[in-house]
CSV table of C-alpha atoms in Angstrom, one decimal:
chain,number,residue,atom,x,y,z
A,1,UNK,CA,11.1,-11.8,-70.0
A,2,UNK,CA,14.4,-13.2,-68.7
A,3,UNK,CA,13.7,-16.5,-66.9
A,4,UNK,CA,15.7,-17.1,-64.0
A,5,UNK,CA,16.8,-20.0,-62.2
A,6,UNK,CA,13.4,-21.8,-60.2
A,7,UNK,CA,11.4,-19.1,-61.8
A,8,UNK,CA,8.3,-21.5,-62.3
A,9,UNK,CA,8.6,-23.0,-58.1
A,10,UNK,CA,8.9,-19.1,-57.1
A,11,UNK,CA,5.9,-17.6,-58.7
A,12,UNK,CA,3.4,-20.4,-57.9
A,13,UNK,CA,0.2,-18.9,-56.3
A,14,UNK,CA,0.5,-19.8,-52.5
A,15,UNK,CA,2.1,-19.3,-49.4
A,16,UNK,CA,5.3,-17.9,-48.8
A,17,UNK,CA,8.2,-20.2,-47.4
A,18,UNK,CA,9.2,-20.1,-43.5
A,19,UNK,CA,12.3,-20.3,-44.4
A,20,UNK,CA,13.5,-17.0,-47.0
A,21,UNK,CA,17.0,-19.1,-47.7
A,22,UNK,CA,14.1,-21.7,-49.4
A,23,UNK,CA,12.8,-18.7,-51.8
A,24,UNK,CA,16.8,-17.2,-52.2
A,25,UNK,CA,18.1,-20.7,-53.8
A,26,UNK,CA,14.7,-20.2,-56.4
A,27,UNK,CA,15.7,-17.0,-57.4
A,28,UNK,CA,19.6,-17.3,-57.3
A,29,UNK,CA,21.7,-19.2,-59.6
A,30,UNK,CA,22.2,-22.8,-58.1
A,31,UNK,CA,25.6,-23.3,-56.5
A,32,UNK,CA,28.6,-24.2,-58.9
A,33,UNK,CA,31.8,-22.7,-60.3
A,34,UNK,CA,31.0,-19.9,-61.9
A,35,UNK,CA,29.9,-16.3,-60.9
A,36,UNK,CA,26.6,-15.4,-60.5
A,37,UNK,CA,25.1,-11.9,-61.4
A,38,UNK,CA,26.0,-8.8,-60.4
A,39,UNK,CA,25.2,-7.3,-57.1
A,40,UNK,CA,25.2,-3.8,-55.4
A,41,UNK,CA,27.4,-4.3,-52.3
A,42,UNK,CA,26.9,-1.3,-50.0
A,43,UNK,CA,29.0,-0.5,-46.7
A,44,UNK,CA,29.9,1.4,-43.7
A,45,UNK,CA,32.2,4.1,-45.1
A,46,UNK,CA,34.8,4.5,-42.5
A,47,UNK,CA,33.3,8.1,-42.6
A,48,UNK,CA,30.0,7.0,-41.4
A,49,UNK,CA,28.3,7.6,-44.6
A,50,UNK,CA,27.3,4.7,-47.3
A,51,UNK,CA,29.0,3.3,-49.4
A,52,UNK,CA,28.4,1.0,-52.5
A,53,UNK,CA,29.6,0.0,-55.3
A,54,UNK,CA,28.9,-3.2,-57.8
A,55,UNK,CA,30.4,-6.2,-57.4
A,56,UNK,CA,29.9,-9.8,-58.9
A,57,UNK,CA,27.7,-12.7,-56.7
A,58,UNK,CA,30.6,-15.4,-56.8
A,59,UNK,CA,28.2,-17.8,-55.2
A,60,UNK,CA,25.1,-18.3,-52.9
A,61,UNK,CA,25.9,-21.9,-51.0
A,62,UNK,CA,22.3,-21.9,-49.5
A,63,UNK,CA,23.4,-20.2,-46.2
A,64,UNK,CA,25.4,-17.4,-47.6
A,65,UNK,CA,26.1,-14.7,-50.2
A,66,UNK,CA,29.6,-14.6,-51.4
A,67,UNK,CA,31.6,-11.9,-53.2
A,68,UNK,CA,35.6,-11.3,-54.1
A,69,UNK,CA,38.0,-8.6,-54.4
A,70,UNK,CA,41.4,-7.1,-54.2
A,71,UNK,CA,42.2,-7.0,-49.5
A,72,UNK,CA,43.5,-3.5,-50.3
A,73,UNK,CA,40.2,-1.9,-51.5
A,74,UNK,CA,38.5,1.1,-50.0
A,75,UNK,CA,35.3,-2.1,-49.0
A,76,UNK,CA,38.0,-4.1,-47.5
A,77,UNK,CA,38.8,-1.1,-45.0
A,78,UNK,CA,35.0,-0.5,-44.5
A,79,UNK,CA,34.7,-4.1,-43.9
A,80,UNK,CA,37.3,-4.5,-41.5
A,81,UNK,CA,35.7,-2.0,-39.3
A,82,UNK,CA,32.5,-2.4,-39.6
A,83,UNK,CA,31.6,-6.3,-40.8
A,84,UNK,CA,28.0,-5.6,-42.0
A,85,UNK,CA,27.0,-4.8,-45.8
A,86,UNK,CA,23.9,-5.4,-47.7
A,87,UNK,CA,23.7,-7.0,-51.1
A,88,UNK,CA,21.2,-5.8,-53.4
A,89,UNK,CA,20.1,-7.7,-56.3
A,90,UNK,CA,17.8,-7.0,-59.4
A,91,UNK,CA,16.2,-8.6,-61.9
A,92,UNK,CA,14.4,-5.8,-64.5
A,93,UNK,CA,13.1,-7.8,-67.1
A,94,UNK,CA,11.8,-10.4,-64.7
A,95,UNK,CA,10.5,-7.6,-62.4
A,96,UNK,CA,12.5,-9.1,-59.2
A,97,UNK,CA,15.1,-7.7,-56.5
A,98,UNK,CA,16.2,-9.3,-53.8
A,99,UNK,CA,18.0,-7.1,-50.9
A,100,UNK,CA,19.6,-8.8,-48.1
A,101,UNK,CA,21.5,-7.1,-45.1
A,102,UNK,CA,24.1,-9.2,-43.0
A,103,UNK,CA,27.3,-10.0,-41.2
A,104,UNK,CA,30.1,-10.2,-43.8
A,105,UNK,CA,33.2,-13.2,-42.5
A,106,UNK,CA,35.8,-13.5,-44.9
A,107,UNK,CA,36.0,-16.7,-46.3
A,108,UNK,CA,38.4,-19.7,-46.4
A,109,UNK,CA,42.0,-19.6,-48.6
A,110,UNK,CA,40.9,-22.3,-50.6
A,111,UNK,CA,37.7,-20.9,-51.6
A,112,UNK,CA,38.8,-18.4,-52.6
A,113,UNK,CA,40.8,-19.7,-54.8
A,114,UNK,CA,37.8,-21.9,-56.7
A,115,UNK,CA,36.5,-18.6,-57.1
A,116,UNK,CA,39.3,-16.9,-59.1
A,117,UNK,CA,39.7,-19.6,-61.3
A,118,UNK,CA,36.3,-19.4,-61.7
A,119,UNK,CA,36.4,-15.9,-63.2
A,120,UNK,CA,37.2,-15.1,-66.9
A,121,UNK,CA,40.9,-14.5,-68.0
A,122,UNK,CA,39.9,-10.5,-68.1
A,123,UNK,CA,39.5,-10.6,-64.5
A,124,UNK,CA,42.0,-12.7,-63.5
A,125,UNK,CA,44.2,-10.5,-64.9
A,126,UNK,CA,42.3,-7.5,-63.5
A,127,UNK,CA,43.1,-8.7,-60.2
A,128,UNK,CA,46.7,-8.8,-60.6
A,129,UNK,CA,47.0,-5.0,-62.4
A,130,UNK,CA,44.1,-3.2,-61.2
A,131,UNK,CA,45.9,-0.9,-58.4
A,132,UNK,CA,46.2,2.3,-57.3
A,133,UNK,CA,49.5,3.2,-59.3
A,134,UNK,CA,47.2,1.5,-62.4
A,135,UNK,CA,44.4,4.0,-61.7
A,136,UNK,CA,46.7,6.8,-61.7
A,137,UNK,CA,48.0,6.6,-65.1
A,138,UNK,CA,46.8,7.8,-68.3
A,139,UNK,CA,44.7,5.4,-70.4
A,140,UNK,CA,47.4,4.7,-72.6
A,141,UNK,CA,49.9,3.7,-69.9
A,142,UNK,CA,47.0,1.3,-68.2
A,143,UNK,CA,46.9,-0.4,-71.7
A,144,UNK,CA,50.6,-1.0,-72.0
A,145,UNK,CA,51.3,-2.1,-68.3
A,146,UNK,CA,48.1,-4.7,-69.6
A,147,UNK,CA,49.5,-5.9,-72.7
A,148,UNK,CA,53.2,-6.1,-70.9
A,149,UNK,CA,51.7,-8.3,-68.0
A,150,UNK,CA,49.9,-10.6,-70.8
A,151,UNK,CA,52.6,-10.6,-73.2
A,152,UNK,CA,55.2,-12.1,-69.7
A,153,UNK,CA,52.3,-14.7,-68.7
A,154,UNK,CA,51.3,-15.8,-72.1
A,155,UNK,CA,48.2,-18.2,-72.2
A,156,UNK,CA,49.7,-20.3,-68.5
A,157,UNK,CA,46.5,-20.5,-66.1
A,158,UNK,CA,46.9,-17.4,-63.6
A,159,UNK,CA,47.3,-18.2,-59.7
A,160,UNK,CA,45.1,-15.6,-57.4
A,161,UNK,CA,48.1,-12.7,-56.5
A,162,UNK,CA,48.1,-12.4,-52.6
A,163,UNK,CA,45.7,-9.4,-52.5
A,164,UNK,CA,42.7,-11.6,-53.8
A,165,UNK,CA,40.2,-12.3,-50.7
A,166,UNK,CA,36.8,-13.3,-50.7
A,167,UNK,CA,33.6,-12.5,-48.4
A,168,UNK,CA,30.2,-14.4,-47.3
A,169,UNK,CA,27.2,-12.3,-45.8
A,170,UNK,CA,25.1,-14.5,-43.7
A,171,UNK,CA,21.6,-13.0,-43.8
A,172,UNK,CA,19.8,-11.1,-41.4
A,173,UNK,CA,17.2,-9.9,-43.3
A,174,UNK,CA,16.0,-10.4,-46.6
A,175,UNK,CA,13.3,-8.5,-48.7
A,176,UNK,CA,12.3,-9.9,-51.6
A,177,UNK,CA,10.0,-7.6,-54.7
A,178,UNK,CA,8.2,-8.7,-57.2
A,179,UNK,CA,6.7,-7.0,-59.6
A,180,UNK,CA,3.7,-7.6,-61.5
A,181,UNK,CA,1.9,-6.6,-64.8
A,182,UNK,CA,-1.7,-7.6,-63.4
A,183,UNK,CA,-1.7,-6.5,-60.3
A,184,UNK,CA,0.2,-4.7,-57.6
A,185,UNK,CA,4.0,-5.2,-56.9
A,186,UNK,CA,4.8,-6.7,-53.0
A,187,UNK,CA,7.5,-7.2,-51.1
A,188,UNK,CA,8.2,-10.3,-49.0
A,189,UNK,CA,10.2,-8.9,-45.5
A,190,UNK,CA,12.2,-11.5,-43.7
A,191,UNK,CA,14.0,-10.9,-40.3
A,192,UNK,CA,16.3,-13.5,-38.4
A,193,UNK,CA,15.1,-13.9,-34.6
A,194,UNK,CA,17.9,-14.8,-32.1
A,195,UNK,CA,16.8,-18.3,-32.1
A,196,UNK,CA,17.7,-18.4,-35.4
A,197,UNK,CA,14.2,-18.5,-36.8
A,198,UNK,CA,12.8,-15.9,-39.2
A,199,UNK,CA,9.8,-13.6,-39.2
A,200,UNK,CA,8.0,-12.5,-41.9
A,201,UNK,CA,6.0,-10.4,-42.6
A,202,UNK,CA,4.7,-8.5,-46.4
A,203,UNK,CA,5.3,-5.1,-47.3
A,204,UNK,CA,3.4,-2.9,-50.0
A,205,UNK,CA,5.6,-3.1,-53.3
């Protein structure tokens, strides 16, 4: 079984925190430079209907969920209309998913920047070429307009292109499964109150 991050203070016998952002930071990886796992990011289509898509956790700063990607996207239109998503999370071998529904802000130049350099050279450059045009070609005209931007940039550290943006969801709710092989699965249900307080209450697995 995979062990995550505060695996050992999140499965201790005992009451649940008041606070869900408390059992998020035990189950997420802690904040730092590099991405975290990957996440299904779901969103207002600008049809009306869902839509989602996976997309990597760039960071959890113990208040918010944040996630990248190019400002042209199809989520980027969704989320300029409609600034809610949820973010669902799981954890198979460990028998853990965390869901959490929220506002989505976009966040701050400069972090977004941390988080591109924070990303592996295959998706810095996947940022730059990863278009529209890209997507239209055949395979073997997407891996020569690849090796033709590598072969002009060489091995010189890559600065974000202008499309790169990033996003923070600030909770609302948050349900948290876990599993079990002893016993019955649960789920912990967390909703925000206007004071800014949460309620909680447990679900059936």
């Amino acid at each position: 079984m995979t062990t995550l991050p505060g695996q050992a203070a999140a499965t201790v016998d005992g009451p649940p925190p008041a606070d869900p952002l408390v059992l998020a930071a035990a189950w997420l990886p802690a904040d730092g430079s590099a991405p975290g796992p990957t996440m299904t990011l779901s969103t207002i289509g600008l049809d009306g209907y869902p839509s989602a898509r996976t997309v990597l956790l760039s960071r959890f700063d113990g208040q918010r969920l944040h996630f990248h990607t190019d400002t042209r996207s199809r989520k980027a239109a969704e989320l300029a209309a409609a600034p809610r998503a949820c973010v669902t999370i799981a954890w198979p071998d460990a028998a853990r998913q965390l869901v959490v529904t929220g506002d989505v802000a976009p966040v701050t130049d400069r972090e977004a920047r941390l988080a591109y350099s924070a990303r592996s050279r295959y998706l810095q450059v996947l940022a730059w070429v990863n278009d529209t045009d890209l997507a239209a070609e055949t395979a073997a005209a997407r891996r020569q307009r690849w090796a033709a931007f590598d072969a002009e940039r060489g091995e010189r550290p890559l600065e974000p292109p202008t499309t790169w943006g990033g996003y923070a969801v600030t909770p609302r709710r948050m349900l948290f499964w876990r599993g079990a092989t002893d016993g019955p699965s649960n789920r912990l249900a967390y909703e925000r109150r206007s004071d800014g307080s949460w309620r909680l209450e447990a679900w059936p697995g």
